[in-house]
Coordinates of C-alpha atoms in Angstrom, one line a residue:
X514 CA 70.3 122.7 96.4
X515 CA 72.5 119.9 98.2
X516 CA 75.0 117.8 96.9
X517 CA 76.7 114.6 98.5
X518 CA 80.1 113.5 97.1
X519 CA 80.3 109.6 97.8
X520 CA 83.8 108.3 98.4
X521 CA 84.5 104.7 98.8
X522 CA 87.7 104.0 100.8
X523 CA 89.6 100.7 101.1
X524 CA 93.3 100.5 102.2
X525 CA 94.3 104.3 100.8
X526 CA 96.4 106.0 103.7
X527 CA 95.3 109.6 104.6
X528 CA 98.1 111.0 102.8
X529 CA 96.7 110.0 99.7
X530 CA 93.0 111.0 100.4
X531 CA 93.8 114.4 101.8
X532 CA 94.0 116.2 98.4
X533 CA 90.3 115.3 97.7
X534 CA 89.2 116.7 101.0
X535 CA 91.3 119.9 100.9
X536 CA 90.2 120.6 97.3
X537 CA 86.6 120.2 98.4
X538 CA 87.4 122.7 101.3
X539 CA 89.0 125.2 98.9
X540 CA 86.1 125.4 96.4
X541 CA 84.8 129.0 96.0
X542 CA 81.4 130.3 95.0
X543 CA 79.6 127.5 96.5
X544 CA 77.7 127.0 99.9
X545 CA 79.7 124.5 101.9
X546 CA 76.8 123.9 104.4
X547 CA 74.9 122.4 101.5
X548 CA 78.1 120.0 100.4
X549 CA 78.4 116.7 102.0
X550 CA 80.8 113.8 101.8
X551 CA 79.8 110.2 102.5
X552 CA 82.8 108.5 103.1
X553 CA 82.3 104.7 103.1
X554 CA 84.8 102.5 104.7
X555 CA 84.7 99.2 102.6
X556 CA 85.7 96.9 105.4
X557 CA 89.4 98.1 105.6
X558 CA 91.3 98.6 108.9
X559 CA 92.8 101.5 107.6
X560 CA 90.4 103.9 109.5
X561 CA 90.4 107.9 109.0
X562 CA 90.3 109.5 112.5
X563 CA 87.2 111.6 113.2
X564 CA 89.7 114.4 114.5
X565 CA 91.0 114.8 110.9
X566 CA 87.5 114.9 109.4
X567 CA 86.3 117.2 111.9
X568 CA 88.6 119.9 110.3
X569 CA 86.7 120.6 107.2
X570 CA 83.8 123.1 106.7
X571 CA 81.3 120.6 105.3
X572 CA 79.5 117.6 106.7
X573 CA 81.2 114.2 106.5
X574 CA 79.2 111.0 107.2
X575 CA 81.5 108.1 107.7
X576 CA 80.1 104.6 107.0
X577 CA 81.7 101.4 108.2
X578 CA 80.5 98.3 106.3
X579 CA 81.9 94.8 105.5
X580 CA 84.1 94.5 102.6
X581 CA 82.2 93.7 99.3
X582 CA 84.0 96.1 96.9
X583 CA 83.7 99.4 95.2
X584 CA 80.1 98.9 93.8
X585 CA 78.6 98.0 96.9
X586 CA 80.4 100.6 98.7
X587 CA 79.1 103.3 96.3
X588 CA 75.6 101.7 96.7
X589 CA 75.8 102.2 100.4
X590 CA 76.6 105.7 100.2
X591 CA 73.7 106.3 97.6
X592 CA 71.3 104.6 99.9
X593 CA 72.5 106.8 102.8
X594 CA 72.4 110.2 100.9
X595 CA 69.4 112.5 101.3
X596 CA 70.8 115.2 98.9
X597 CA 69.3 116.4 95.9
X598 CA 72.3 115.4 93.7
X599 CA 75.2 112.8 94.1
X600 CA 78.6 112.3 92.6
X601 CA 81.2 109.6 93.2
X602 CA 84.8 110.2 93.6
X603 CA 87.5 108.0 94.3
X604 CA 89.6 108.6 97.6
X605 CA 92.7 109.6 95.7
X606 CA 91.3 111.9 93.2
X607 CA 90.2 115.5 93.5
X608 CA 89.1 118.7 91.9
X609 CA 90.9 120.3 89.2
X610 CA 90.4 124.0 90.3
X611 CA 88.7 125.8 92.9
X612 CA 85.7 126.6 90.8
X613 CA 85.0 123.1 89.9
X614 CA 82.0 122.7 92.3
X615 CA 80.8 126.1 91.2
X616 CA 80.3 124.7 87.6
X617 CA 78.5 121.8 89.1
X618 CA 76.2 123.9 91.1
X619 CA 75.5 126.2 88.1
X620 CA 74.2 123.4 86.4
X621 CA 72.3 122.1 89.5
X622 CA 70.4 125.2 89.5
X623 CA 69.3 124.7 85.8
X624 CA 68.6 121.2 86.6
X625 CA 69.3 117.7 85.2
X626 CA 69.1 114.1 85.7
X627 CA 72.7 112.9 84.3
X628 CA 75.6 115.3 84.0
X629 CA 78.7 114.2 82.2
X630 CA 81.7 116.4 82.1
X631 CA 85.1 116.5 80.5
X632 CA 87.7 115.5 83.1
X633 CA 91.4 115.5 83.3
X634 CA 93.9 112.8 84.0
X635 CA 97.3 113.0 85.5
X636 CA 99.9 110.7 84.0
X637 CA 103.7 110.3 83.3
X638 CA 105.6 110.7 80.0
X639 CA 107.1 107.6 78.9
X640 CA 110.7 109.1 78.6
X641 CA 110.9 112.1 80.8
X642 CA 108.7 110.5 83.4
X643 CA 107.1 114.1 83.9
X644 CA 103.6 114.6 85.2
X645 CA 101.2 116.1 82.5
X646 CA 97.6 116.2 82.1
X647 CA 95.4 114.5 79.3
X648 CA 91.9 115.6 78.6
X649 CA 88.7 113.2 78.3
X650 CA 85.8 114.5 76.8
X651 CA 82.2 113.0 77.5
X652 CA 83.9 109.5 78.3
X653 CA 81.3 107.2 79.7
X654 CA 83.9 104.6 80.8
X655 CA 84.8 106.1 83.9
X656 CA 82.7 107.4 86.9
X657 CA 85.0 110.8 86.9
X658 CA 83.2 114.1 86.3
X659 CA 79.5 112.6 86.3
X660 CA 76.6 113.8 88.6
X661 CA 73.4 112.3 89.0
X662 CA 70.0 113.5 90.4
X663 CA 69.5 111.2 93.3
X664 CA 65.8 110.7 93.2
X665 CA 65.9 110.0 89.7
X666 CA 68.3 107.2 90.0
X667 CA 66.2 105.9 92.9
X668 CA 63.0 106.2 90.8
X669 CA 64.6 104.2 87.9
X670 CA 66.2 101.6 90.2
X671 CA 69.7 102.6 88.9
X672 CA 72.6 101.0 91.3
X673 CA 75.9 99.6 90.7
X674 CA 75.9 96.1 89.9
X675 CA 77.6 94.7 93.3
X676 CA 79.0 91.7 91.6
X677 CA 81.3 94.1 89.4
X678 CA 84.1 95.5 91.1
X679 CA 86.3 96.1 87.9
X680 CA 85.1 97.9 84.7
X681 CA 82.0 98.9 87.0
X682 CA 81.8 102.3 85.9
X683 CA 81.1 101.8 82.3
X684 CA 78.3 99.3 83.0
X685 CA 76.9 102.0 85.3
X686 CA 77.3 105.1 83.1
X687 CA 76.0 103.4 80.0
X688 CA 73.0 102.1 81.9
X689 CA 72.1 105.3 83.2
X690 CA 72.8 107.2 79.8
X691 CA 70.4 104.5 77.9
X692 CA 67.7 105.1 80.6
X693 CA 68.2 108.9 80.5
X694 CA 67.6 108.9 76.8
X695 CA 64.1 107.2 77.5
X696 CA 62.9 110.0 79.8
X697 CA 65.4 111.9 81.7
X698 CA 67.4 115.3 81.1
X699 CA 71.1 115.1 80.1
X700 CA 73.6 117.8 80.5
X701 CA 77.0 118.2 79.3
X702 CA 79.9 120.5 80.6
X703 CA 83.0 120.9 78.6
X704 CA 85.1 122.5 81.0
X705 CA 86.7 119.8 83.3
X706 CA 86.3 119.8 86.9
X707 CA 87.6 116.4 88.0
X708 CA 91.0 115.5 88.3
X709 CA 92.0 111.8 88.0
X710 CA 95.2 111.9 90.0
X711 CA 98.4 109.9 89.2
X712 CA 99.0 107.0 91.6
X713 CA 102.2 105.2 90.9
X714 CA 101.0 102.3 93.0
X715 CA 97.9 101.6 91.0
X716 CA 98.0 98.6 88.7
X717 CA 95.8 100.4 86.5
X718 CA 98.0 103.4 86.0
X719 CA 101.2 101.3 85.7
X720 CA 100.4 99.8 82.4
X721 CA 96.8 100.3 81.1
X722 CA 97.0 98.2 78.3
X723 CA 98.3 95.1 80.5
X724 CA 95.6 96.0 82.9
X725 CA 92.8 95.6 80.3
X726 CA 94.2 92.4 78.9
X727 CA 94.5 90.8 82.5
X728 CA 90.9 92.0 83.1
X729 CA 89.2 91.5 79.8
X730 CA 86.9 88.6 81.1
X731 CA 85.7 91.3 83.5
X732 CA 85.2 93.7 80.6
X733 CA 82.9 90.9 79.1
X734 CA 81.1 90.3 82.4
X735 CA 80.1 93.9 82.6
X736 CA 78.8 93.8 78.9
X737 CA 76.9 90.7 79.8
X738 CA 75.3 92.3 82.9
X739 CA 74.5 95.6 80.7
X740 CA 72.8 93.5 77.9
X741 CA 70.9 91.7 80.7
X742 CA 69.7 94.9 82.2
X743 CA 68.6 96.3 78.8
X744 CA 66.7 93.1 77.9
X745 CA 64.9 93.1 81.5
X746 CA 64.0 96.9 80.9
X747 CA 62.8 96.2 77.6
X748 CA 65.3 98.4 75.5
X749 CA 65.3 96.3 72.4
X750 CA 67.0 98.8 70.0
X751 CA 69.8 99.6 72.6
X752 CA 70.2 95.9 73.4
X753 CA 70.6 95.2 69.6
X754 CA 73.4 97.9 69.3
X755 CA 75.2 96.7 72.5
X756 CA 75.4 93.3 71.4
X757 CA 76.6 94.1 67.9
X758 CA 79.3 96.4 69.6
X759 CA 80.5 94.0 72.1
X760 CA 80.9 91.2 69.3
X761 CA 82.9 93.5 67.2
X762 CA 84.9 95.0 69.9
X763 CA 85.8 91.7 71.2
X764 CA 86.6 90.4 67.9
X765 CA 89.2 93.1 67.1
X766 CA 90.5 93.1 70.5
X767 CA 91.4 89.5 70.4
X768 CA 93.5 90.1 67.3
X769 CA 96.1 92.0 69.1
X770 CA 99.4 90.5 68.9
X771 CA 100.1 91.0 72.6
X772 CA 96.9 88.7 73.4
X773 CA 98.7 85.9 71.8
X774 CA 102.0 85.8 73.6
X775 CA 102.8 82.9 75.3
X776 CA 102.9 84.7 78.8
X777 CA 99.4 86.1 78.2
X778 CA 97.8 82.6 77.2
X779 CA 95.9 82.4 80.6
X780 CA 94.2 85.9 80.2
X781 CA 93.4 85.1 76.7
X782 CA 91.7 81.8 77.8
X783 CA 89.8 83.7 80.6
X784 CA 88.6 86.3 78.4
X785 CA 87.5 83.6 75.6
X786 CA 85.6 81.9 78.1
X787 CA 83.9 84.9 79.1
X788 CA 82.9 85.8 75.6
X789 CA 81.6 82.4 74.9
X790 CA 79.2 83.1 77.9
X791 CA 78.2 86.3 76.2
X792 CA 77.8 84.6 72.7
X793 CA 75.9 81.7 74.4
X794 CA 73.2 84.3 75.6
X795 CA 73.2 86.9 73.1
X796 CA 74.4 85.3 69.7
X797 CA 71.2 84.8 68.2
X798 CA 70.6 88.6 68.3
X799 CA 73.9 89.3 66.5
X800 CA 73.1 86.8 63.9
X801 CA 69.7 88.7 63.2
X802 CA 71.5 91.8 62.9
X803 CA 71.7 93.5 59.3
X804 CA 75.0 93.6 57.5
X805 CA 74.7 97.4 57.4
X806 CA 74.3 97.5 61.4
X807 CA 77.5 95.1 61.8
X808 CA 79.6 97.0 59.1
X809 CA 79.0 100.4 60.7
X810 CA 80.1 99.1 64.1
X811 CA 83.0 97.1 62.7
X812 CA 84.4 100.2 61.0
X813 CA 84.7 102.2 64.4
X814 CA 85.7 99.2 66.3
X815 CA 88.6 98.4 64.0
X816 CA 89.7 102.0 64.1
X817 CA 89.9 101.8 67.9
X818 CA 91.6 98.4 68.0
X819 CA 94.2 99.6 65.4
X820 CA 95.0 102.6 67.5
X821 CA 95.4 100.3 70.4
X822 CA 98.0 98.0 68.8
X823 CA 95.8 95.4 66.5
X824 CA 97.9 95.5 63.5
X825 CA 95.9 93.0 61.1
X826 CA 93.4 90.4 61.6
X827 CA 94.7 87.0 62.4
X828 CA 91.7 85.3 61.5
X829 CA 88.2 86.2 59.9
X830 CA 85.2 86.9 62.2
X831 CA 83.6 83.8 60.9
X832 CA 86.5 81.7 62.1
X833 CA 86.7 83.7 65.5
X834 CA 83.1 82.8 66.3
X835 CA 83.6 79.1 65.2
X836 CA 86.6 79.1 67.5
X837 CA 84.6 80.3 70.4
X838 CA 81.8 78.1 69.8
X839 CA 83.7 74.8 69.2
X840 CA 87.1 75.2 70.8
X841 CA 86.6 77.1 74.0
X842 CA 85.9 75.1 77.2

């Protein structure tokens, strides 16, 4: 039973990548000769020397390609792989313990098409600036802690959308999850094995709320691509749910006070333009949804938005949609 770990690499120095490779080498209870790493150089001039890679007790395939972004890099690694199973790791992350891959291999022996695991995130406390661990359970937003049967991905034409270089994880995992529900085998591992390492230079980690605001237009574009793909594959029920969820999440997110500060107007306008594109494509589906379907989604969306800083609705849903249709250019 073979496993390939696909790692896109772009500008990260070896000092930041070393933990991942060291943590793989330290895995216990697994056959290292059946583990491979596919390191994809995404058009960067920061080259990792072969002498360094040759020190490790597992196969490392080093692919160099033109710069197209993380999605295309992951696709290149997937196309290159011949393993039974694949997982995707960021170059500056690693495994939480020396028995992380033991958990993966145990699950592989039982068989699955899509495995979702809890994972841990390193972060700094706001006041003490001390490193602490945060747990994430069954989160499809990130690529962390997910494993896939390679041939099943290929059979179902499941690839990353190369035009998405931000929030691409959520698009891919949600699509995989939905396709798997129509004829695949899901498996869950509650014990985390993946560690999302702290990187103080990352714009995502410095201020995640600010990052989401600045890239909310990319969030909407990922939702557009997901809905288009669901429509193409004929998954009508999931398409309806995804459309209603996108509309309600966007409505409540746009009510956040921070989105309406003068300094954030350009990000708000970009997000509104992206949402107008979504609404133009899928608004009819939302308008055909029942009040019960909308209200069920709205309750969850409002709870999440409130936790994330939405203090009160600044406009009704009807006024929000009217604003999108008439005022957004």
